[in-house]
C-alpha atoms as an extended CHARMM CRD file, in Angstrom:
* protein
*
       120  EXT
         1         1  UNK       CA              9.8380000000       95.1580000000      -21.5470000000  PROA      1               0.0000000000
         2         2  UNK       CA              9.9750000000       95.2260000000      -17.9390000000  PROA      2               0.0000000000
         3         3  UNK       CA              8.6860000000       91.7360000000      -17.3530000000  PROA      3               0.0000000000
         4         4  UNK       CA             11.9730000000       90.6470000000      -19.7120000000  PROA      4               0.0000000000
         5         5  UNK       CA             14.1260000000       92.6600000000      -17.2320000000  PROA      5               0.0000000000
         6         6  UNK       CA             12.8610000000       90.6550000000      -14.4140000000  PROA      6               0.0000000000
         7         7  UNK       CA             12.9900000000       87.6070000000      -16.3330000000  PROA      7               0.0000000000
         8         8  UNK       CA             17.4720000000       88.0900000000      -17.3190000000  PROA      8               0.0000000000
         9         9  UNK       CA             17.8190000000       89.2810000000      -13.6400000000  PROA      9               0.0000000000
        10        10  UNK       CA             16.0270000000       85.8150000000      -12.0890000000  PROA      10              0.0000000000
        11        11  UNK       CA             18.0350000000       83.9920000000      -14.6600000000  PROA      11              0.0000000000
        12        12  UNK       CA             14.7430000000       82.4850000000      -16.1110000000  PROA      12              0.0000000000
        13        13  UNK       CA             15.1430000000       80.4350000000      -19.5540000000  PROA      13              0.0000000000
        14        14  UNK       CA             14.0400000000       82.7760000000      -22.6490000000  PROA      14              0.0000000000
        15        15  UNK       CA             11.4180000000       80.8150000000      -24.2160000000  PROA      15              0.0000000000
        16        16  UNK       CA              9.5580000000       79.2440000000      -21.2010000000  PROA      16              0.0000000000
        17        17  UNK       CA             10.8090000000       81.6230000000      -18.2650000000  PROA      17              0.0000000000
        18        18  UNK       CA             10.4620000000       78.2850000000      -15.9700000000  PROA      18              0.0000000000
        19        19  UNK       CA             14.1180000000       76.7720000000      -16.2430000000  PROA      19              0.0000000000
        20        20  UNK       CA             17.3780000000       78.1960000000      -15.4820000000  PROA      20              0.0000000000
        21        21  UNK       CA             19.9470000000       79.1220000000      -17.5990000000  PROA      21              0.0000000000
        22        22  UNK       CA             23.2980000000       79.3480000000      -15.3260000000  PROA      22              0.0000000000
        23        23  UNK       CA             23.9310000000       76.6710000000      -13.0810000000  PROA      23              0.0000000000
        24        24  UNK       CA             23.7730000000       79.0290000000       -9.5250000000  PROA      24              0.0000000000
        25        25  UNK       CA             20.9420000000       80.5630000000       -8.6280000000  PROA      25              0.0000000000
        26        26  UNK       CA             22.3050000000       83.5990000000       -7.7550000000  PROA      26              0.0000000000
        27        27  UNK       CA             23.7150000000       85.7490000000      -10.5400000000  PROA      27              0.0000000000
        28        28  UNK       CA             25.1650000000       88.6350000000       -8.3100000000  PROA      28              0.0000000000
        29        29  UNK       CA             27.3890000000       87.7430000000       -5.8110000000  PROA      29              0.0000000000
        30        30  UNK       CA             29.6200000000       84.8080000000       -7.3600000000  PROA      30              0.0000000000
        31        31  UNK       CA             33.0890000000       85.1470000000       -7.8950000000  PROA      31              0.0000000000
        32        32  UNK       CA             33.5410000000       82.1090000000      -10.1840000000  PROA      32              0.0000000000
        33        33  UNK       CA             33.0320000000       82.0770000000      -13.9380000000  PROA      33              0.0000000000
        34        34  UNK       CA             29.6230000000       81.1300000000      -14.8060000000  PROA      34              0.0000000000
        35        35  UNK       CA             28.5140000000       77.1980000000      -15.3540000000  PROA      35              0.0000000000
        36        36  UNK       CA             25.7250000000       77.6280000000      -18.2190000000  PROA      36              0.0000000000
        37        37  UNK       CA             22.9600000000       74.4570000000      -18.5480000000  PROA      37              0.0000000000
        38        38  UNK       CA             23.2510000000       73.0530000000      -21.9230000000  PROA      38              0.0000000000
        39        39  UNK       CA             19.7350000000       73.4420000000      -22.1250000000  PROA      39              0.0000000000
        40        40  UNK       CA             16.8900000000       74.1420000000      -20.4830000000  PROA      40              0.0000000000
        41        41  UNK       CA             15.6770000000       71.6140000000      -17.9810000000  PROA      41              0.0000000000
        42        42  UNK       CA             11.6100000000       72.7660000000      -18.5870000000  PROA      42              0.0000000000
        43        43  UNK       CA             11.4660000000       73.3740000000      -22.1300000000  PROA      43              0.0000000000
        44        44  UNK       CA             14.8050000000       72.1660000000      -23.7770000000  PROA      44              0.0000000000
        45        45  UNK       CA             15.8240000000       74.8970000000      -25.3010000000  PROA      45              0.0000000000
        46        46  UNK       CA             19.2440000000       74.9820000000      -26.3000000000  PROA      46              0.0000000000
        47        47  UNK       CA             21.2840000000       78.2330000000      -24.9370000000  PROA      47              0.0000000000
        48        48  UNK       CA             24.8370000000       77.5810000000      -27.2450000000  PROA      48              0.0000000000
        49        49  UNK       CA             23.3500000000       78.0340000000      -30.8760000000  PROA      49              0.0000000000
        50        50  UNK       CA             26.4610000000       77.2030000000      -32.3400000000  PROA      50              0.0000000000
        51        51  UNK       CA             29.9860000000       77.3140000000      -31.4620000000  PROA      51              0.0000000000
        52        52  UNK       CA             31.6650000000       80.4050000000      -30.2680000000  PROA      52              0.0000000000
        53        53  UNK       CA             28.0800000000       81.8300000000      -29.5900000000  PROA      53              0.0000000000
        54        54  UNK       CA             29.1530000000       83.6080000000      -26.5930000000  PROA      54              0.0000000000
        55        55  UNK       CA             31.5040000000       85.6470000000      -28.5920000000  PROA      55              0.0000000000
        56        56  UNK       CA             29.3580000000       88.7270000000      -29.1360000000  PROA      56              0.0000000000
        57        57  UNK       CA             28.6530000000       88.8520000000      -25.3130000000  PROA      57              0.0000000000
        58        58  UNK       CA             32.3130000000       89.8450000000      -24.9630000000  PROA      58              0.0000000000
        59        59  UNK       CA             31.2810000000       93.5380000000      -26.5600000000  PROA      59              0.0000000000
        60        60  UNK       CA             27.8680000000       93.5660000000      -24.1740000000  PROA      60              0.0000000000
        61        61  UNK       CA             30.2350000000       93.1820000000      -21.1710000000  PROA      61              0.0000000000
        62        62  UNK       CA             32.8200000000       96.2320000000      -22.7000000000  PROA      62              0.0000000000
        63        63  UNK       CA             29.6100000000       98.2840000000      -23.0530000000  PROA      63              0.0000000000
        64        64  UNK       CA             28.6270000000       97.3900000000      -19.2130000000  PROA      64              0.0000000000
        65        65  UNK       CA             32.1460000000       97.8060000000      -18.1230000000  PROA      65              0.0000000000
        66        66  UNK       CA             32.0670000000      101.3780000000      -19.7100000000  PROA      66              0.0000000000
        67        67  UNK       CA             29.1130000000      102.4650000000      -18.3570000000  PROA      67              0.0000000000
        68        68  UNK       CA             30.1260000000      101.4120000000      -15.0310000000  PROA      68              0.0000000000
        69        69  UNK       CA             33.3580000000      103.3180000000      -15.4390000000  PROA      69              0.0000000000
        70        70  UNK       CA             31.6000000000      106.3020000000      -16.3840000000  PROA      70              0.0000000000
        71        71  UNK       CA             29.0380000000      106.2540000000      -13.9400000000  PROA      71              0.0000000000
        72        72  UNK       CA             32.1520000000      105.4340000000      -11.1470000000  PROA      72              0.0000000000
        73        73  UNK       CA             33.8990000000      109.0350000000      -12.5320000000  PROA      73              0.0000000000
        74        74  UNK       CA             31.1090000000      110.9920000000      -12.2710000000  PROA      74              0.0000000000
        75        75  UNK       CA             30.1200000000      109.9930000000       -8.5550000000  PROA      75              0.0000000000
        76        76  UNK       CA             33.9050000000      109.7170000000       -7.4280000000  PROA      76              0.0000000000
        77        77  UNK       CA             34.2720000000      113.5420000000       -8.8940000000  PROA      77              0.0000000000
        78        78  UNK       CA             31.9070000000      115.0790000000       -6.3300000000  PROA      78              0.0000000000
        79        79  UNK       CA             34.4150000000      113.8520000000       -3.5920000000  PROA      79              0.0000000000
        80        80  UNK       CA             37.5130000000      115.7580000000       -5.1370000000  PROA      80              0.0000000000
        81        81  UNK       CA             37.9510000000      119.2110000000       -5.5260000000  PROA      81              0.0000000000
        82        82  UNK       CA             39.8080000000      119.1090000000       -9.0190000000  PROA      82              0.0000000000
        83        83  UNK       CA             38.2600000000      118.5290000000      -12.3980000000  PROA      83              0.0000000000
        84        84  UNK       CA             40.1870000000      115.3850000000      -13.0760000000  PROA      84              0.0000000000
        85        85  UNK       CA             41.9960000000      114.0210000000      -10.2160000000  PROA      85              0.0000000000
        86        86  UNK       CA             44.1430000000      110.9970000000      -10.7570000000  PROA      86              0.0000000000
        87        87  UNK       CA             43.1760000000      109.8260000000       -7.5620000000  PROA      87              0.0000000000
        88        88  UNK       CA             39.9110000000      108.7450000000       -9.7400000000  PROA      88              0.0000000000
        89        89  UNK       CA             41.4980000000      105.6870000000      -11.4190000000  PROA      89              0.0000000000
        90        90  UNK       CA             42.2430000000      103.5120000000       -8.5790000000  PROA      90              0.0000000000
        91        91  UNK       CA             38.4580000000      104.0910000000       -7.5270000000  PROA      91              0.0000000000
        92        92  UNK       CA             37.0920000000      103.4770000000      -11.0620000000  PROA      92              0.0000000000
        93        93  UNK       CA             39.0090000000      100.0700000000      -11.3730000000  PROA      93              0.0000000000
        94        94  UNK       CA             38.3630000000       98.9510000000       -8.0210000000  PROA      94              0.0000000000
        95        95  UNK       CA             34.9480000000       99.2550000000       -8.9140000000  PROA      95              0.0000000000
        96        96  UNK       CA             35.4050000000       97.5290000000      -12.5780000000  PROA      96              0.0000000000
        97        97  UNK       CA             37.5340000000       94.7230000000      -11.3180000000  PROA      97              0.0000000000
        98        98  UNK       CA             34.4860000000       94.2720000000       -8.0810000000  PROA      98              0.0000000000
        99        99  UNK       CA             31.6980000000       93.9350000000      -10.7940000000  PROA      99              0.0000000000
       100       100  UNK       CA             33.5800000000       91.7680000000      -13.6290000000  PROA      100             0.0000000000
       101       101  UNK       CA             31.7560000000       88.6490000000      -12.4570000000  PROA      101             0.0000000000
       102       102  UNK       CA             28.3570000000       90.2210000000      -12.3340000000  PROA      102             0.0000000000
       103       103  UNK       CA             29.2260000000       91.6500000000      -16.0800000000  PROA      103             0.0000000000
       104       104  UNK       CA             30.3030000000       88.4030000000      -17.2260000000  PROA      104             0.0000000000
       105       105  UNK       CA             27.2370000000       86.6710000000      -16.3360000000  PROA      105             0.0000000000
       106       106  UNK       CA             24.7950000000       89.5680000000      -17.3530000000  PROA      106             0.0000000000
       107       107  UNK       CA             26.5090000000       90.0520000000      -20.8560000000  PROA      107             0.0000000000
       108       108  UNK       CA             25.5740000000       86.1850000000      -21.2110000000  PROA      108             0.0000000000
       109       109  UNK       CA             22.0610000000       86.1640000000      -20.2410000000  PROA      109             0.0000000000
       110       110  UNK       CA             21.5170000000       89.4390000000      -22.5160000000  PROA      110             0.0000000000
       111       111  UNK       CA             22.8730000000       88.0920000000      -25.2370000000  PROA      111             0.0000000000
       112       112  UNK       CA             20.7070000000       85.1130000000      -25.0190000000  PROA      112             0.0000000000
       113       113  UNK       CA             17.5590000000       87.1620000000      -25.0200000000  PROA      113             0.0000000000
       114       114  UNK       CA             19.1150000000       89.7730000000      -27.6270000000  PROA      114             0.0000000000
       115       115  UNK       CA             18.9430000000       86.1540000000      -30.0790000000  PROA      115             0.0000000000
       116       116  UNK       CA             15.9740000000       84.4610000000      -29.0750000000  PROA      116             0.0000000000
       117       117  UNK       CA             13.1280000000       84.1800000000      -31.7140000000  PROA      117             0.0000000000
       118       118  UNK       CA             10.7660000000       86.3310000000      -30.9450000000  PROA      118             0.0000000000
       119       119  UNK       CA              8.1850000000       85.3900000000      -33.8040000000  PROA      119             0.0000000000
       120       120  UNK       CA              6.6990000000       82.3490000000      -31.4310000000  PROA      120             0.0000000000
């Protein structure tokens, strides 16, 4: 489990872990939306099984985007005094809006590996 972890961070191909799946290298720190290879350039494998494919990752990016938001609140809460201070929002989508290109490209790479045949 961990070694798939490491594998959707580097951006490594599911099925041979040699190619790359997005175009740049580095999945972090781009503020573009993601250029996906076709296929793989080791083992052609084909990322897109079909049409709309990326679809689903749309609900693994709300999931991230939640979690983030939560996880925002409950560190930004130690700072104020009140329970719920509306100061919070600004913070929590500052935060949200600062990690939307990391979510969009991790939602894809999951996604990939949450449909890759793992009977081989």
């Amino acid at each position: 489990m961990s070694n798939t972890l490491i594998h959707i961070l580097k951006n490594d191909c599911p099925h041979c872990h040699q190619g790359k799946i997005l175009k740049e290298n580095n999945i972090f720190f781009k503020f573009s939306f993601p250029k996906m290879n076709e296929y793989c350039s080791h083992c052609n494998y084909k990322f897109q099984k079909e049409p709309g494919f990326f679809f689903g990752a749309m609900y693994v990016s709300y999931g991230l985007t939640v979690a983030q938001g939560i996880a925002t609140y409950v560190i930004a809460s130690f700072f104020f005094q009140e329970t719920f201070d509306l100061r919070i929002i600004p913070i929590i989508m500052a935060v949200i809006i600062a990690l939307s290109p990391f979510n969009i490209r991790l939602s894809r790479l999951l996604w990939i590996y949450m449909f890759k045949n793992y009977s081989k």
